[in-house]
PDB file of C-alpha atoms in Angstrom:
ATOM      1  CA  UNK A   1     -55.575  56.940  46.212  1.00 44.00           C
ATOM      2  CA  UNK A   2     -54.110  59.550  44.568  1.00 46.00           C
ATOM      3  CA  UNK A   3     -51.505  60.278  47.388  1.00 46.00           C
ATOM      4  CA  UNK A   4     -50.245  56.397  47.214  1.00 42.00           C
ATOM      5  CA  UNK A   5     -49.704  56.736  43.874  1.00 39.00           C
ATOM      6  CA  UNK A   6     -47.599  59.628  44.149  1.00 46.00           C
ATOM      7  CA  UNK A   7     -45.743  58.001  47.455  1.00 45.00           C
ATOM      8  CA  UNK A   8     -45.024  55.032  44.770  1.00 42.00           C
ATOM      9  CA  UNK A   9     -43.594  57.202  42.089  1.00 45.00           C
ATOM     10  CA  UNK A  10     -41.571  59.466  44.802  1.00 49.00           C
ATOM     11  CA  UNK A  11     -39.955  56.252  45.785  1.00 49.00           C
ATOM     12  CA  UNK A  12     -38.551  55.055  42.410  1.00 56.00           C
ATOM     13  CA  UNK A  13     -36.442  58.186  43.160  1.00 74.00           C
ATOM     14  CA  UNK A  14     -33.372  58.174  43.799  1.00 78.00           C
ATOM     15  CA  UNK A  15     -32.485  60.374  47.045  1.00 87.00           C
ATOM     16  CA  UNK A  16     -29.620  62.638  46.525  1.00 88.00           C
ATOM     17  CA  UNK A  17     -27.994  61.987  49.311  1.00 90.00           C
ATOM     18  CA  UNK A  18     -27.528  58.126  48.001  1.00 89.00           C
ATOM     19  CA  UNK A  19     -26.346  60.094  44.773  1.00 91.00           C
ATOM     20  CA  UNK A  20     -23.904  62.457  46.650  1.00 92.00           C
ATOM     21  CA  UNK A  21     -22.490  59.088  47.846  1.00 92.00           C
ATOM     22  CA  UNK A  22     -21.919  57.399  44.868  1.00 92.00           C
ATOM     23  CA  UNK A  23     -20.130  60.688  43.112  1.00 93.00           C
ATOM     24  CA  UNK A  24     -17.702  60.855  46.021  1.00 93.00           C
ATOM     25  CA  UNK A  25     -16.769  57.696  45.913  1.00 93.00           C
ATOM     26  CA  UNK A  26     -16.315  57.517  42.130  1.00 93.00           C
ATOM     27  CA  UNK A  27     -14.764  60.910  41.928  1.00 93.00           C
ATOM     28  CA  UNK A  28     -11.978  60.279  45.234  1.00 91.00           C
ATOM     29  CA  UNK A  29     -10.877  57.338  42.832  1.00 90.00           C
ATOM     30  CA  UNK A  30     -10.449  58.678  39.675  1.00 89.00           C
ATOM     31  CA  UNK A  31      -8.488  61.484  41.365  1.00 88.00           C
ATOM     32  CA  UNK A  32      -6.299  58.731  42.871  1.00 86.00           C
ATOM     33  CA  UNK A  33      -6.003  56.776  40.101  1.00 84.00           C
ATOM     34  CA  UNK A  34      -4.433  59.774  37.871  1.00 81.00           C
ATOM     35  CA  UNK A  35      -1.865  59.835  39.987  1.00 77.00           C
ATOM     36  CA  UNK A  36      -1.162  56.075  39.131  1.00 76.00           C
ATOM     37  CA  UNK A  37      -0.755  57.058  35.943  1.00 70.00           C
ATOM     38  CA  UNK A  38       2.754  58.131  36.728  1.00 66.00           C
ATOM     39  CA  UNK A  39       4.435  55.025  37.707  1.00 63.00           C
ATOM     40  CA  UNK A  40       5.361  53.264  35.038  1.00 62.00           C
ATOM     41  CA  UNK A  41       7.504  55.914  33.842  1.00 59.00           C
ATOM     42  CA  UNK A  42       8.894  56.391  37.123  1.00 59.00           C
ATOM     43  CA  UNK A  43      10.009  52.298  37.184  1.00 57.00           C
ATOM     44  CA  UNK A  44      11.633  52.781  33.765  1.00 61.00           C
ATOM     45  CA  UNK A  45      13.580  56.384  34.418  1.00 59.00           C
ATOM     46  CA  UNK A  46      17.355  56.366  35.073  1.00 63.00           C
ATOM     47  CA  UNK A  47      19.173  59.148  36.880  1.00 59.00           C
ATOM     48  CA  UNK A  48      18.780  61.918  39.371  1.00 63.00           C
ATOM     49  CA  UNK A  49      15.871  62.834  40.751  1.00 58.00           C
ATOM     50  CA  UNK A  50      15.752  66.092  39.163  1.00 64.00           C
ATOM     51  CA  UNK A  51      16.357  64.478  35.819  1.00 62.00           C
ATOM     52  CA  UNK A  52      13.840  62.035  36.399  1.00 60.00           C
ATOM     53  CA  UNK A  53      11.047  65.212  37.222  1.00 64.00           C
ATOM     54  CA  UNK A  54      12.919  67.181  34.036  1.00 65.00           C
ATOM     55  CA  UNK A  55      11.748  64.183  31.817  1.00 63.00           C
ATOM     56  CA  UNK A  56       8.412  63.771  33.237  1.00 66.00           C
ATOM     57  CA  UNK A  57       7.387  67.198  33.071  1.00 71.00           C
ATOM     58  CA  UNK A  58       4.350  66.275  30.996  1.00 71.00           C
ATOM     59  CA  UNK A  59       2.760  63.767  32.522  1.00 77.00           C
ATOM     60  CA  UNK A  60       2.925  65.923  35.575  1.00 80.00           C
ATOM     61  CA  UNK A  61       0.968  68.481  34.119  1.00 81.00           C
ATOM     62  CA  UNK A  62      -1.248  66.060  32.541  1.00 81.00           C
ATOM     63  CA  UNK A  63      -1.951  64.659  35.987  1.00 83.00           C
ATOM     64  CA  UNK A  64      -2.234  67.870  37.698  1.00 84.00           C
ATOM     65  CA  UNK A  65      -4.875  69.173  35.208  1.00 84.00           C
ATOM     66  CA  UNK A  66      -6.458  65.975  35.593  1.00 84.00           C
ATOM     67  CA  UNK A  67      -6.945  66.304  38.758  1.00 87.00           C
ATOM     68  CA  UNK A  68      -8.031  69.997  39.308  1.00 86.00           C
ATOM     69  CA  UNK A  69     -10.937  69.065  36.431  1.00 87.00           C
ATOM     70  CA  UNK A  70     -11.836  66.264  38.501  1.00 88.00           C
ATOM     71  CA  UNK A  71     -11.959  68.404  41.911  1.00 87.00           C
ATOM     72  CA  UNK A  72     -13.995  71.124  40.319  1.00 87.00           C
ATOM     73  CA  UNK A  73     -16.522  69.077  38.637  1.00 91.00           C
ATOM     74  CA  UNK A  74     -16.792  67.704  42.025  1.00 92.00           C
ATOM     75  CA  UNK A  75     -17.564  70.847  43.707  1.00 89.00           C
ATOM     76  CA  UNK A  76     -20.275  71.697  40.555  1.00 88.00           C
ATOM     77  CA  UNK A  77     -21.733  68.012  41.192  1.00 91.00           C
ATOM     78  CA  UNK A  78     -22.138  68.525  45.096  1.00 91.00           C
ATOM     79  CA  UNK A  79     -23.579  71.991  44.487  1.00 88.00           C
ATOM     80  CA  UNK A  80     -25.677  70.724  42.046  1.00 90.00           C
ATOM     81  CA  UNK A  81     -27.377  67.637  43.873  1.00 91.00           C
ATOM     82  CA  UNK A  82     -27.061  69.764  47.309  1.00 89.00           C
ATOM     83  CA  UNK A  83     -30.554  72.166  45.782  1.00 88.00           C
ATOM     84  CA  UNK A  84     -32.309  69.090  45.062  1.00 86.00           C
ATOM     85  CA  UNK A  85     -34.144  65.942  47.337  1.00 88.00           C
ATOM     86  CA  UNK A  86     -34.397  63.462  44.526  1.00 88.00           C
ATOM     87  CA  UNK A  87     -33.365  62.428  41.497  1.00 90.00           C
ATOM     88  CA  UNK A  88     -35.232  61.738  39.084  1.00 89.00           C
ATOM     89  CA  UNK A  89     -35.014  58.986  36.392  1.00 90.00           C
ATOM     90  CA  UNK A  90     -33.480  61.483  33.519  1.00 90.00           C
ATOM     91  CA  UNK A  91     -31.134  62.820  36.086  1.00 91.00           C
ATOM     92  CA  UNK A  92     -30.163  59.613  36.997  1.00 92.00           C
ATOM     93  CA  UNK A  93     -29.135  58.270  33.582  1.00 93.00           C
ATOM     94  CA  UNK A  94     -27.181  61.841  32.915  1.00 94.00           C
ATOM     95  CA  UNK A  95     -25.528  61.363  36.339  1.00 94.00           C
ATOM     96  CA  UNK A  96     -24.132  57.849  35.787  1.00 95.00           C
ATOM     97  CA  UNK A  97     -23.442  58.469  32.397  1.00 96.00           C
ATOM     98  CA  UNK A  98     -21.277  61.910  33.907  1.00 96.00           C
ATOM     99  CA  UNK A  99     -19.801  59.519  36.431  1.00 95.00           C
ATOM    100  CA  UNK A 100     -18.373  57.128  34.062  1.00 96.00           C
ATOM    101  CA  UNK A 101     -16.408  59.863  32.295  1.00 95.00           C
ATOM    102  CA  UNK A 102     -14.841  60.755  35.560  1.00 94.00           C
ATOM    103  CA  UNK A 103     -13.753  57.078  35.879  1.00 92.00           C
ATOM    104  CA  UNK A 104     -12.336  56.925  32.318  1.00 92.00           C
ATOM    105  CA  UNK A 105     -10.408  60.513  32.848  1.00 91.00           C
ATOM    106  CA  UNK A 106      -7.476  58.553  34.565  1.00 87.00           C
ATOM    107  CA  UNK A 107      -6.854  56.323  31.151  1.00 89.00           C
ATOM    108  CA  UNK A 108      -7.030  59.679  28.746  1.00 88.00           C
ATOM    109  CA  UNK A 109      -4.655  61.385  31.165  1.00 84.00           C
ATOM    110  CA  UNK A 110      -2.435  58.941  31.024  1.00 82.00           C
ATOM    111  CA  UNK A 111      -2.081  58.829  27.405  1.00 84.00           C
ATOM    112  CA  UNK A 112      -1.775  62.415  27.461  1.00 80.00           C
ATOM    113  CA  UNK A 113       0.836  62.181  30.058  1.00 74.00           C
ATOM    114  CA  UNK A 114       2.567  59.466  27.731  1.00 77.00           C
ATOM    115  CA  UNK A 115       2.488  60.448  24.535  1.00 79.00           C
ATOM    116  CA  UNK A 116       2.347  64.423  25.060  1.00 74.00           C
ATOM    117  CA  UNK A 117       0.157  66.966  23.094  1.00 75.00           C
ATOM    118  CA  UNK A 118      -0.124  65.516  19.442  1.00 85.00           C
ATOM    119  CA  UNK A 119      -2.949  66.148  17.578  1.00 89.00           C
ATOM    120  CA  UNK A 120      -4.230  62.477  17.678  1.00 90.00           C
ATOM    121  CA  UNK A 121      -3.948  62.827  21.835  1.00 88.00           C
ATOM    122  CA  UNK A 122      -5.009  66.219  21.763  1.00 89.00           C
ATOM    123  CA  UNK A 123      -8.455  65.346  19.614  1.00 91.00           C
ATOM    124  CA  UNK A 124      -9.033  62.119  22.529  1.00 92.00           C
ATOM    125  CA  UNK A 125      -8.684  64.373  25.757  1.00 91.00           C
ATOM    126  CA  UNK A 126     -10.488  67.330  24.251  1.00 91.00           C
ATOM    127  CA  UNK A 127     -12.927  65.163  22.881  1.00 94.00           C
ATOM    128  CA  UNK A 128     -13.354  63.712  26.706  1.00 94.00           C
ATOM    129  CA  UNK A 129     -13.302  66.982  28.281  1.00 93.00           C
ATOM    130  CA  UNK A 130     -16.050  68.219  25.839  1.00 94.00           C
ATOM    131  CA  UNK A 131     -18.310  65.020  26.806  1.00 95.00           C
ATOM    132  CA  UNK A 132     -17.590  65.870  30.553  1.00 95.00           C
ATOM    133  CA  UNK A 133     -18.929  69.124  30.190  1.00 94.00           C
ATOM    134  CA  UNK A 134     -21.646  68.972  27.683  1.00 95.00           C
ATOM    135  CA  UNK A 135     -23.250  66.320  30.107  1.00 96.00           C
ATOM    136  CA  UNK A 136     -22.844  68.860  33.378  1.00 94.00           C
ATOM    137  CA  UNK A 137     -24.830  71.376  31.209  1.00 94.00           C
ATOM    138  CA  UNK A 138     -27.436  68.972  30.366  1.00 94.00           C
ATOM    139  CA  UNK A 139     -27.322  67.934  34.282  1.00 93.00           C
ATOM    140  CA  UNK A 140     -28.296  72.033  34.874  1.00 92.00           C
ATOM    141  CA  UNK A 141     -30.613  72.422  32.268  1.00 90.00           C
ATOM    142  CA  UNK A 142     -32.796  70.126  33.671  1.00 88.00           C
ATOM    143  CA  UNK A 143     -32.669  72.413  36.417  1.00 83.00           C
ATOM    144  CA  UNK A 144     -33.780  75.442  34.552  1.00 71.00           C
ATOM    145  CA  UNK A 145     -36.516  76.513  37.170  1.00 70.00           C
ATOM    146  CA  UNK A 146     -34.283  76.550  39.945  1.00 69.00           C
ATOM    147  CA  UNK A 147     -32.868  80.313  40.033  1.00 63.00           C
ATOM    148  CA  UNK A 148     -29.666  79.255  41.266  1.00 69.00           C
ATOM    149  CA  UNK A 149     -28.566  77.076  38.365  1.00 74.00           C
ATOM    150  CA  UNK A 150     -29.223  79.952  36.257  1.00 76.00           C
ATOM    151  CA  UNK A 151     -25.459  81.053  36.988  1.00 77.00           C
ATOM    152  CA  UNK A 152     -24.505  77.391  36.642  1.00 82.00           C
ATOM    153  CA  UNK A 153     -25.971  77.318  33.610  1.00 84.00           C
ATOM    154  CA  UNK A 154     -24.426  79.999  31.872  1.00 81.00           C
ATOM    155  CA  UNK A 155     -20.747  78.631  33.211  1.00 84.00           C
ATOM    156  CA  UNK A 156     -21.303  75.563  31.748  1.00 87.00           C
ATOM    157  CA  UNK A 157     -22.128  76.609  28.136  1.00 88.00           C
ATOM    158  CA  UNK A 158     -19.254  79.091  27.911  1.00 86.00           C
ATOM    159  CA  UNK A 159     -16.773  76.372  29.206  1.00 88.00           C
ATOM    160  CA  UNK A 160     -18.678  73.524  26.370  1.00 92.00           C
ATOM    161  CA  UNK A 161     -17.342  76.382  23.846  1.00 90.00           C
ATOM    162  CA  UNK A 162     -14.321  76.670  25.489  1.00 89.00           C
ATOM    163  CA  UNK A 163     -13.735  72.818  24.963  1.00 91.00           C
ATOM    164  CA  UNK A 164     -14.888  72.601  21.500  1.00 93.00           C
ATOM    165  CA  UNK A 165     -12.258  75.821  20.566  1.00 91.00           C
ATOM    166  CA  UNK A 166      -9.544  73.937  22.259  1.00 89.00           C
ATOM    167  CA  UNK A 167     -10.450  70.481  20.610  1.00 90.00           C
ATOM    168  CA  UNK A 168     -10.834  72.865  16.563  1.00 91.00           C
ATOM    169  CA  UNK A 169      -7.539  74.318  17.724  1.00 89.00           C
ATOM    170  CA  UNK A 170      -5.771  71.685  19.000  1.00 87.00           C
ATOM    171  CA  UNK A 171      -6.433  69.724  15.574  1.00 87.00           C
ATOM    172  CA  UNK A 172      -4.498  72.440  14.061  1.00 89.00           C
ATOM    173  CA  UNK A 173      -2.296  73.424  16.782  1.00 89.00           C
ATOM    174  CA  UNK A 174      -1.905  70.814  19.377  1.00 88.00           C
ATOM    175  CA  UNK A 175       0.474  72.869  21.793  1.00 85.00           C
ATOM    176  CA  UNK A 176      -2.337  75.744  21.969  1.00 85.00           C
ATOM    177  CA  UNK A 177      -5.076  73.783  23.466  1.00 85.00           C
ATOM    178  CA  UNK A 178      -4.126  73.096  27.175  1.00 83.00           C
ATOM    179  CA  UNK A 179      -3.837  76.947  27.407  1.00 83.00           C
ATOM    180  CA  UNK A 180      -7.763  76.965  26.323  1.00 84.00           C
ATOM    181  CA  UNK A 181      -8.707  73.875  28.685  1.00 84.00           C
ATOM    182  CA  UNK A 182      -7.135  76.088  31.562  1.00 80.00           C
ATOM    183  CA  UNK A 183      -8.864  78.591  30.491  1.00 79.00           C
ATOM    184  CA  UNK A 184     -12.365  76.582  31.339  1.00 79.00           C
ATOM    185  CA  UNK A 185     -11.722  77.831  35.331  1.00 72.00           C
ATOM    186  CA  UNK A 186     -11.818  81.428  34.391  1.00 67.00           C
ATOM    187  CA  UNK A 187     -15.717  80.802  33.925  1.00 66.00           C
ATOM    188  CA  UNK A 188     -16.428  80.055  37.210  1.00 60.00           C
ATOM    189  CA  UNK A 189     -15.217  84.178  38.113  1.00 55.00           C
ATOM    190  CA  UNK A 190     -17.172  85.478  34.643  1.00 55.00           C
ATOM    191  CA  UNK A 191     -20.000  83.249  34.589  1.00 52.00           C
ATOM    192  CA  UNK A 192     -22.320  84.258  37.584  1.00 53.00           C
ATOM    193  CA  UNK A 193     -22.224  87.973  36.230  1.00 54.00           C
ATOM    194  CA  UNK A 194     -22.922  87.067  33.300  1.00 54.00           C
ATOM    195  CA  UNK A 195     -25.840  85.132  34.004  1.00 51.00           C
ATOM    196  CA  UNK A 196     -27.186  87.976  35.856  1.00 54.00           C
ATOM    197  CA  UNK A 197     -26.544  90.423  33.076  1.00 57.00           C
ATOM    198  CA  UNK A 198     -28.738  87.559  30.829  1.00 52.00           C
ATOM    199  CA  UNK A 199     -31.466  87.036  33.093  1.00 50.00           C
ATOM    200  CA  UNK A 200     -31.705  90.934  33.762  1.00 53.00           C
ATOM    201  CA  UNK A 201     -31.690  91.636  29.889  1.00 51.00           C
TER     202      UNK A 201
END
């Protein structure tokens, strides 16, 4: 009896492999859709092409860092759901709820890309960024016991303070903070070391 009940409970798990589908699909179009993002300034600029990338400098780089967030978070989410079978209903809610944010980046970016780093746009894409990664650390939390998200774990808080200097910054200084959300990547190098030097102490 007590085996069918837990056969009944396994199965209102999700499998991670249905999960891993879902995230790719979601993340390959946001990724695309940043890129979108660009062409309604393109159908409005006048000139030479090298006038035309002069004026759009921006929302290039808004679009390029849009899209190297999205790829790495994608990495961390295949990573993350490759050490587990099943997700479980907690996971599940944190995973769609990490999912949507992915398909909201494109809109952010764009106004980034449109309007360039004032405060006001500065405060909405750090304040997305900041949700995106407070919700992966949650996501590896909840994987405490596993060893290997120790490492994870500690990557993911230092690039939550990270985002929440950039977004205290960028209120003051707007220019500064893409230099700090850049600097977010550095903690995949630092962070594994660190977590060893943690868990060792």
């Amino acid at each position: 009896m007590r085996t069918a009940v837990d056969q009944v409970g396994k199965s209102a798990f999700l499998s991670s492999d249905r999960m891993i589908s879902l995230s790719d699909t979601i993340f390959g179009v946001a990724m695309t859709l940043q890129a979108s993002t660009l062409l309604p300034s393109i159908q409005t600029l006048k000139g030479s092409v090298a006038d035309i990338i002069q004026d759009m400098r921006g929302q290039f780089i808004a679009v390029a860092l849009g899209f190297a967030i999205s790829g790495s978070y994608w990495i961390v989410q295949q990573r993350r759901l490759a050490m587990i079978k099943t997700v479980t209903p907690l996971q599940t809610l944190l995973h769609f709820l990490f999912l949507f944010l992915f398909v909201l980046l494109p809109f952010s970016t764009g106004i980034w890309g449109q309007y360039g780093a004032t405060r006001p746009v500065v405060v909405l894409y750090g304040s997305h960024l900041l949700l995106i990664a407070l919700v992966n650390l949650l996501l590896w939390v909840d994987m405490h016991r596993s060893v290997a998200a120790h490492a994870q774990i500690v990557r993911s808080s230092l690039a939550v303070a990270l985002f929440v200097l950039a977004l205290l910054l960028g209120a003051m200084r707007p220019v500064l903070a893409p230099y700090l959300w850049l600097a977010v990547f550095a903690t995949s190098f630092i962070g594994p070391d660190l977590a060893r030097r943690f868990y060792d102490a």
